[in-house]
Amino acid sequence: WPSLNGAVGMTYEQSGGGAGGLVINLPEDQKTLTLHERASHHFVTSLATIETSVKNREARLRDYYDFRRQAMRVAEQGTRQYYLVPGRDERAEHVVELLLRQGIEVKRAAAEFDAEDVNGYWGEKIAKKHLPAGTYVVDIAQPAGFLARTLLDRDIKHETVFFYDVSAWSLPLAADVEAYYSSKVARADLKPVTAAPVVEGGVEGAQQATAYVIPAEQTAGMKLLGHLLQENLHAYVAIKPFKLNGRQFSPGSIIVPAESNPPTLAERIRALAMSDQCKVIAASTLLSEDGLDLGSNRVRFLRKPRVAVLTDTPVSSTDYGALWYLFEQREDMQFTPISVESLRGVDLKDY
């Protein structure tokens, strides 16, 4: 990441990794390195790096400036623009938020437009692609062009240096966003995106609802479902597609019936939909126009989740941390950490 931003990336390692402990035995000369010594060496090296950078500040700043100018010149070769098409969920907006946090310039089309010589992320080649208003456009001709290309390219081709930390990720593919790229600059009315897009949640549809439907495509739907179940509200999942009020719903859509829930359901689900930034459809009937009916036996009751996550040796701390972040920060879902050592005494029927 520093190298792709024009900085000097370097790593100083004398910690011994997770097995380093308080003392490391060096087999070559039988010398030992204590934790205090290793920490002191890192501290001194950091100060030396800062001092060297200060002494060479003009050269470093010039190099940084030239790097970002070069990113704009290189934009004339290969892919020039990337197009992210917003869908019925918030995935495109999430990608845009990540790009903006990296200092990458993003624009948005004020009106529909055509892009020429377009490539899709699954190998499609399209002579002219009509893109809707609201499409996000990332032009590589910008100071952060190298980083933008690395994050958005479908397949990075390395010539000299291998950036192992980011080269495996293509954000449009990872986020499952409809996206395209082209070597040409499209004629479009583009407005700069200056702040991360805010997805507004809420309930739309019937005022007197017999059920509420959470479309399966929304990643925010899982967070809302978790909150509903934590409050002991009843919810079901559709295992077949259905059509309601002219809209098609995919398997996995969540159905929250009014009949089997408290009278306060309407007020509560509206408040949660707004706070969780999730769109919910209020239905006036349980009878669908096509596919399964909302009250049929082809919906499955969802139980309140009781999640346990193993931790401590031999579980990787980073693997555990990733799950911890997912449950606590992204989904706001409670879970119970259980150490491997104490697993024998745990009744897994409780989870």
mmCIF file of N, CA, C and O in Angstrom, residues 83-128:
data_model
loop_
_atom_site.group_PDB
_atom_site.id
_atom_site.type_symbol
_atom_site.label_atom_id
_atom_site.label_comp_id
_atom_site.label_asym_id
_atom_site.label_seq_id
_atom_site.Cartn_x
_atom_site.Cartn_y
_atom_site.Cartn_z
ATOM 1 N N TYR A 83 -16.276 1.534 -14.384
ATOM 2 C CA TYR A 83 -17.663 1.916 -14.158
ATOM 3 C C TYR A 83 -18.291 0.949 -13.158
ATOM 4 O O TYR A 83 -18.276 -0.267 -13.353
ATOM 5 N N LEU A 84 -18.810 1.493 -12.059
ATOM 6 C CA LEU A 84 -19.490 0.709 -11.031
ATOM 7 C C LEU A 84 -20.967 1.064 -11.058
ATOM 8 O O LEU A 84 -21.336 2.227 -10.855
ATOM 9 N N VAL A 85 -21.812 0.073 -11.327
ATOM 10 C CA VAL A 85 -23.246 0.315 -11.482
ATOM 11 C C VAL A 85 -23.964 0.004 -10.168
ATOM 12 O O VAL A 85 -23.924 -1.142 -9.692
ATOM 13 N N PRO A 86 -24.625 0.994 -9.559
ATOM 14 C CA PRO A 86 -25.367 0.728 -8.318
ATOM 15 C C PRO A 86 -26.500 -0.260 -8.573
ATOM 16 O O PRO A 86 -27.144 -0.233 -9.618
ATOM 17 N N GLY A 87 -26.728 -1.149 -7.627
ATOM 18 C CA GLY A 87 -27.811 -2.113 -7.745
ATOM 19 C C GLY A 87 -28.889 -1.851 -6.722
ATOM 20 O O GLY A 87 -29.032 -0.735 -6.219
ATOM 21 N N ARG A 88 -29.636 -2.912 -6.409
ATOM 22 C CA ARG A 88 -30.705 -2.783 -5.422
ATOM 23 C C ARG A 88 -30.175 -2.950 -4.004
ATOM 24 O O ARG A 88 -30.932 -2.928 -3.044
ATOM 25 N N ASP A 89 -28.876 -3.135 -3.883
ATOM 26 C CA ASP A 89 -28.261 -3.224 -2.566
ATOM 27 C C ASP A 89 -27.223 -2.115 -2.436
ATOM 28 O O ASP A 89 -27.148 -1.220 -3.270
ATOM 29 N N GLU A 90 -26.420 -2.170 -1.391
ATOM 30 C CA GLU A 90 -25.464 -1.096 -1.111
ATOM 31 C C GLU A 90 -24.035 -1.487 -1.437
ATOM 32 O O GLU A 90 -23.091 -0.827 -1.000
ATOM 33 N N ARG A 91 -23.836 -2.533 -2.241
ATOM 34 C CA ARG A 91 -22.480 -3.019 -2.473
ATOM 35 C C ARG A 91 -21.626 -2.021 -3.237
ATOM 36 O O ARG A 91 -20.451 -1.828 -2.923
ATOM 37 N N ALA A 92 -22.183 -1.413 -4.279
ATOM 38 C CA ALA A 92 -21.410 -0.431 -5.047
ATOM 39 C C ALA A 92 -21.017 0.741 -4.148
ATOM 40 O O ALA A 92 -19.892 1.252 -4.223
ATOM 41 N N GLU A 93 -21.933 1.174 -3.298
ATOM 42 C CA GLU A 93 -21.639 2.278 -2.392
ATOM 43 C C GLU A 93 -20.538 1.903 -1.402
ATOM 44 O O GLU A 93 -19.726 2.754 -1.017
ATOM 45 N N HIS A 94 -20.515 0.640 -0.992
ATOM 46 C CA HIS A 94 -19.459 0.202 -0.070
ATOM 47 C C HIS A 94 -18.096 0.260 -0.752
ATOM 48 O O HIS A 94 -17.105 0.683 -0.143
ATOM 49 N N VAL A 95 -18.025 -0.152 -2.025
ATOM 50 C CA VAL A 95 -16.769 -0.079 -2.771
ATOM 51 C C VAL A 95 -16.331 1.371 -2.920
ATOM 52 O O VAL A 95 -15.147 1.705 -2.738
ATOM 53 N N VAL A 96 -17.272 2.259 -3.244
ATOM 54 C CA VAL A 96 -16.947 3.679 -3.396
ATOM 55 C C VAL A 96 -16.422 4.249 -2.080
ATOM 56 O O VAL A 96 -15.462 5.027 -2.060
ATOM 57 N N GLU A 97 -17.031 3.856 -0.973
ATOM 58 C CA GLU A 97 -16.553 4.324 0.337
ATOM 59 C C GLU A 97 -15.109 3.907 0.565
ATOM 60 O O GLU A 97 -14.281 4.702 1.032
ATOM 61 N N LEU A 98 -14.771 2.664 0.215
ATOM 62 C CA LEU A 98 -13.396 2.184 0.380
ATOM 63 C C LEU A 98 -12.434 2.970 -0.499
ATOM 64 O O LEU A 98 -11.327 3.319 -0.077
ATOM 65 N N LEU A 99 -12.839 3.258 -1.732
ATOM 66 C CA LEU A 99 -11.980 4.019 -2.639
ATOM 67 C C LEU A 99 -11.730 5.427 -2.109
ATOM 68 O O LEU A 99 -10.599 5.925 -2.129
ATOM 69 N N LEU A 100 -12.778 6.078 -1.629
ATOM 70 C CA LEU A 100 -12.628 7.441 -1.110
ATOM 71 C C LEU A 100 -11.721 7.465 0.112
ATOM 72 O O LEU A 100 -10.934 8.401 0.298
ATOM 73 N N ARG A 101 -11.807 6.448 0.937
ATOM 74 C CA ARG A 101 -10.945 6.389 2.130
ATOM 75 C C ARG A 101 -9.481 6.242 1.754
ATOM 76 O O ARG A 101 -8.595 6.594 2.539
ATOM 77 N N GLN A 102 -9.197 5.722 0.558
ATOM 78 C CA GLN A 102 -7.822 5.599 0.085
ATOM 79 C C GLN A 102 -7.349 6.847 -0.657
ATOM 80 O O GLN A 102 -6.228 6.877 -1.164
ATOM 81 N N GLY A 103 -8.193 7.883 -0.734
ATOM 82 C CA GLY A 103 -7.808 9.101 -1.436
ATOM 83 C C GLY A 103 -7.973 9.009 -2.941
ATOM 84 O O GLY A 103 -7.380 9.802 -3.690
ATOM 85 N N ILE A 104 -8.780 8.070 -3.413
ATOM 86 C CA ILE A 104 -9.009 7.881 -4.848
ATOM 87 C C ILE A 104 -10.209 8.721 -5.281
ATOM 88 O O ILE A 104 -11.262 8.716 -4.627
ATOM 89 N N GLU A 105 -10.032 9.453 -6.374
ATOM 90 C CA GLU A 105 -11.099 10.313 -6.883
ATOM 91 C C GLU A 105 -12.169 9.474 -7.578
ATOM 92 O O GLU A 105 -11.872 8.637 -8.426
ATOM 93 N N VAL A 106 -13.420 9.715 -7.210
ATOM 94 C CA VAL A 106 -14.561 9.012 -7.797
ATOM 95 C C VAL A 106 -15.567 10.051 -8.261
ATOM 96 O O VAL A 106 -15.797 11.055 -7.586
ATOM 97 N N LYS A 107 -16.165 9.808 -9.426
ATOM 98 C CA LYS A 107 -17.213 10.694 -9.939
ATOM 99 C C LYS A 107 -18.471 9.882 -10.184
ATOM 100 O O LYS A 107 -18.432 8.658 -10.264
ATOM 101 N N ARG A 108 -19.588 10.607 -10.324
ATOM 102 C CA ARG A 108 -20.869 9.930 -10.536
ATOM 103 C C ARG A 108 -21.613 10.588 -11.692
ATOM 104 O O ARG A 108 -21.616 11.826 -11.812
ATOM 105 N N ALA A 109 -22.216 9.765 -12.536
ATOM 106 C CA ALA A 109 -22.907 10.271 -13.719
ATOM 107 C C ALA A 109 -24.243 10.897 -13.324
ATOM 108 O O ALA A 109 -25.061 10.259 -12.655
ATOM 109 N N ALA A 110 -24.441 12.147 -13.755
ATOM 110 C CA ALA A 110 -25.694 12.839 -13.471
ATOM 111 C C ALA A 110 -26.804 12.399 -14.415
ATOM 112 O O ALA A 110 -27.986 12.628 -14.146
ATOM 113 N N ALA A 111 -26.444 11.780 -15.521
ATOM 114 C CA ALA A 111 -27.424 11.299 -16.495
ATOM 115 C C ALA A 111 -26.890 10.021 -17.128
ATOM 116 O O ALA A 111 -25.697 9.712 -17.032
ATOM 117 N N GLU A 112 -27.755 9.269 -17.772
ATOM 118 C CA GLU A 112 -27.324 8.039 -18.443
ATOM 119 C C GLU A 112 -26.370 8.387 -19.582
ATOM 120 O O GLU A 112 -26.404 9.487 -20.139
ATOM 121 N N PHE A 113 -25.501 7.436 -19.945
ATOM 122 C CA PHE A 113 -24.515 7.701 -20.985
ATOM 123 C C PHE A 113 -24.076 6.388 -21.623
ATOM 124 O O PHE A 113 -24.384 5.295 -21.120
ATOM 125 N N ASP A 114 -23.340 6.494 -22.720
ATOM 126 C CA ASP A 114 -22.808 5.320 -23.422
ATOM 127 C C ASP A 114 -21.291 5.278 -23.261
ATOM 128 O O ASP A 114 -20.620 6.301 -23.373
ATOM 129 N N ALA A 115 -20.770 4.096 -23.009
ATOM 130 C CA ALA A 115 -19.333 3.874 -22.958
ATOM 131 C C ALA A 115 -18.965 2.918 -24.086
ATOM 132 O O ALA A 115 -19.683 1.956 -24.352
ATOM 133 N N GLU A 116 -17.836 3.176 -24.746
ATOM 134 C CA GLU A 116 -17.421 2.378 -25.895
ATOM 135 C C GLU A 116 -16.266 1.442 -25.541
ATOM 136 O O GLU A 116 -15.493 1.705 -24.618
ATOM 137 N N ASP A 117 -16.163 0.370 -26.322
ATOM 138 C CA ASP A 117 -15.101 -0.638 -26.138
ATOM 139 C C ASP A 117 -15.020 -1.089 -24.683
ATOM 140 O O ASP A 117 -13.973 -1.034 -24.036
ATOM 141 N N VAL A 118 -16.146 -1.556 -24.195
ATOM 142 C CA VAL A 118 -16.267 -1.909 -22.782
ATOM 143 C C VAL A 118 -15.988 -3.387 -22.565
ATOM 144 O O VAL A 118 -16.329 -4.237 -23.388
ATOM 145 N N ASN A 119 -15.340 -3.677 -21.438
ATOM 146 C CA ASN A 119 -15.083 -5.056 -21.025
ATOM 147 C C ASN A 119 -15.783 -5.314 -19.695
ATOM 148 O O ASN A 119 -15.782 -4.462 -18.800
ATOM 149 N N GLY A 120 -16.377 -6.501 -19.583
ATOM 150 C CA GLY A 120 -16.985 -6.897 -18.325
ATOM 151 C C GLY A 120 -16.000 -7.698 -17.493
ATOM 152 O O GLY A 120 -14.997 -8.195 -17.997
ATOM 153 N N TYR A 121 -16.286 -7.863 -16.226
ATOM 154 C CA TYR A 121 -15.373 -8.568 -15.336
ATOM 155 C C TYR A 121 -15.457 -10.083 -15.491
ATOM 156 O O TYR A 121 -14.675 -10.816 -14.879
ATOM 157 N N TRP A 122 -16.386 -10.565 -16.305
ATOM 158 C CA TRP A 122 -16.491 -11.992 -16.558
ATOM 159 C C TRP A 122 -16.152 -12.318 -18.005
ATOM 160 O O TRP A 122 -16.575 -13.338 -18.540
ATOM 161 N N GLY A 123 -15.378 -11.416 -18.639
ATOM 162 C CA GLY A 123 -14.888 -11.698 -19.979
ATOM 163 C C GLY A 123 -15.717 -11.130 -21.115
ATOM 164 O O GLY A 123 -15.370 -11.317 -22.287
ATOM 165 N N GLU A 124 -16.818 -10.443 -20.815
ATOM 166 C CA GLU A 124 -17.646 -9.881 -21.884
ATOM 167 C C GLU A 124 -16.916 -8.742 -22.598
ATOM 168 O O GLU A 124 -16.205 -7.966 -21.976
ATOM 169 N N LYS A 125 -17.123 -8.649 -23.890
ATOM 170 C CA LYS A 125 -16.603 -7.529 -24.682
ATOM 171 C C LYS A 125 -17.791 -6.872 -25.374
ATOM 172 O O LYS A 125 -18.495 -7.511 -26.163
ATOM 173 N N ILE A 126 -18.010 -5.596 -25.088
ATOM 174 C CA ILE A 126 -19.194 -4.889 -25.560
ATOM 175 C C ILE A 126 -18.750 -3.645 -26.311
ATOM 176 O O ILE A 126 -18.009 -2.808 -25.772
ATOM 177 N N ALA A 127 -19.190 -3.528 -27.568
ATOM 178 C CA ALA A 127 -18.793 -2.382 -28.388
ATOM 179 C C ALA A 127 -19.315 -1.075 -27.805
ATOM 180 O O ALA A 127 -18.602 -0.071 -27.763
ATOM 181 N N LYS A 128 -20.563 -1.085 -27.356
ATOM 182 C CA LYS A 128 -21.137 0.113 -26.733
ATOM 183 C C LYS A 128 -22.060 -0.331 -25.606
ATOM 184 O O LYS A 128 -22.981 -1.124 -25.813
#
